[in-house]
Short mmCIF file of C-alpha atoms in Angstrom, two decimals:
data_model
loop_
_atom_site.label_atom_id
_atom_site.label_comp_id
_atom_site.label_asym_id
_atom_site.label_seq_id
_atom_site.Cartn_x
_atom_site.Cartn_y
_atom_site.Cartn_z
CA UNK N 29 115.94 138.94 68.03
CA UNK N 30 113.61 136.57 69.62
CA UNK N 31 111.64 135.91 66.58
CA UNK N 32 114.71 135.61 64.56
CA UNK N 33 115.61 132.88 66.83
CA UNK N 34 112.66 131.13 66.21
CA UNK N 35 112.99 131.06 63.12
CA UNK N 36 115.09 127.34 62.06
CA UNK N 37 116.12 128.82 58.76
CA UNK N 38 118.15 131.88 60.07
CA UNK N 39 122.06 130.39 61.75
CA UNK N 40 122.77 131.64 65.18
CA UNK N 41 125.62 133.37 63.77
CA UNK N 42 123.56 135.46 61.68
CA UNK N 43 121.52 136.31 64.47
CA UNK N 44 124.32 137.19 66.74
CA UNK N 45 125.98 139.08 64.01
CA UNK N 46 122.63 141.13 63.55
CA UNK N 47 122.05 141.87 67.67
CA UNK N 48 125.90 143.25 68.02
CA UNK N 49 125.39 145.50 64.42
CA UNK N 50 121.97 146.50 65.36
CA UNK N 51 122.98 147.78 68.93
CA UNK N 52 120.60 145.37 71.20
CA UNK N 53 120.80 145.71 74.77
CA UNK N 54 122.51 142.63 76.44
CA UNK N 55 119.44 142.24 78.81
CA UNK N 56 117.39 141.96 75.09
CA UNK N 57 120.03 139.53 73.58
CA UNK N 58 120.09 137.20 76.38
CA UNK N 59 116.14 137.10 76.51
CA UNK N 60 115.94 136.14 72.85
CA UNK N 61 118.08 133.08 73.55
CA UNK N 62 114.68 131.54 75.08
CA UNK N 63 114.12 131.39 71.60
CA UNK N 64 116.45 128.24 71.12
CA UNK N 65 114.70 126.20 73.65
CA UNK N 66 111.82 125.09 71.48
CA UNK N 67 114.00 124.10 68.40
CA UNK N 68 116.51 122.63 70.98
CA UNK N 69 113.54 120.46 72.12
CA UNK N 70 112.24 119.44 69.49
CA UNK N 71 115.48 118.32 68.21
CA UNK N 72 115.95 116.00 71.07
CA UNK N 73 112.43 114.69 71.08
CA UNK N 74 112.95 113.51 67.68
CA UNK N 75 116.26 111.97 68.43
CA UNK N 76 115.18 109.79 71.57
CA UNK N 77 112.02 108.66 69.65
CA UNK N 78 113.78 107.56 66.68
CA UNK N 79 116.35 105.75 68.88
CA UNK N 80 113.51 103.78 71.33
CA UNK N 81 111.55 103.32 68.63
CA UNK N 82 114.11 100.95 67.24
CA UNK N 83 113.75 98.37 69.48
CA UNK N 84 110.50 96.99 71.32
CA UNK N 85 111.48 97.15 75.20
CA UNK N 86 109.75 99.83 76.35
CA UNK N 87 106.82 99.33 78.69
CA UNK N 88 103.49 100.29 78.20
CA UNK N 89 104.41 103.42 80.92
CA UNK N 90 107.02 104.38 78.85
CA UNK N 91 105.66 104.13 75.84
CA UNK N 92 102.42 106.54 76.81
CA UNK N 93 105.40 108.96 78.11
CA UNK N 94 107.15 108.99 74.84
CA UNK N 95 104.22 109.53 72.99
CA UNK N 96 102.48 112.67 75.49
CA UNK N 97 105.99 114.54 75.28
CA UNK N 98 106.00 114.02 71.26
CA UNK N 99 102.81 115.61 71.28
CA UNK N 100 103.87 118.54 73.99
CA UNK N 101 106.58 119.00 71.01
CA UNK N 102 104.27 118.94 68.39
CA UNK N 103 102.27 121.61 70.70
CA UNK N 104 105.01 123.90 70.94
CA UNK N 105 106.73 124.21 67.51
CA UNK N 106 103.48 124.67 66.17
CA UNK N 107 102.50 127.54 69.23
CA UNK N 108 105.54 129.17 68.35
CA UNK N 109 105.55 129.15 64.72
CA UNK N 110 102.14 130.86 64.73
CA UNK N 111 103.61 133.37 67.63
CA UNK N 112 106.38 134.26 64.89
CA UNK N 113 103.80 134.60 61.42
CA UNK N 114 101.52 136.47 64.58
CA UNK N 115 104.02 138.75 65.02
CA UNK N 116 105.88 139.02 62.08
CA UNK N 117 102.53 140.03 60.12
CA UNK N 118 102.03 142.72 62.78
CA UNK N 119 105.26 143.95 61.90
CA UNK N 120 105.21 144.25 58.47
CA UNK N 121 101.58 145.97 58.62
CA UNK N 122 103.59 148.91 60.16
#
């Protein structure tokens, strides 16, 4: 379920859906939703830049800020997509 979650192009529904059919423990469900957080980040990294980067009043602070946590998001969407094709190509090897 957690790599499901990582995945953007699966809904949440579906994913729900497939963790009540396929009999997941609730401890497992509610693990997997750690699996939002970087795709929840990401998403409002990419709004606050494109809103500050509008308009010129941000310090030179603020500015070095903005651009180290793009990066940390950069990081982790791509740490996590190779975690999922890491994992995913383990699984279908079975």
């Amino acid at each position: 379920l957690f790599l499901l979650r990582l995945c953007p192009l699966i809904p949440f529904n579906i994913v729900n859906y497939i963790g009540g059919i396929s009999g997941a423990k609730s401890y497992t469900f509610t693990l997997s939703l750690v699996g939002i957080l970087p795709g929840e980040i990401m998403t409002i990294l990419i709004g606050t830049s494109v809103s500050s980067f509008r308009g010129n009043d941000l310090t030179k602070k603020e500015k070095r800020i903005q651009l180290i946590a793009i990066n940390v998001g950069l990081a982790c969407s791509l740490v996590s997509f190779f975690i999922f094709w890491y994992f995913a190509r383990k699984e279908l090897k079975k």
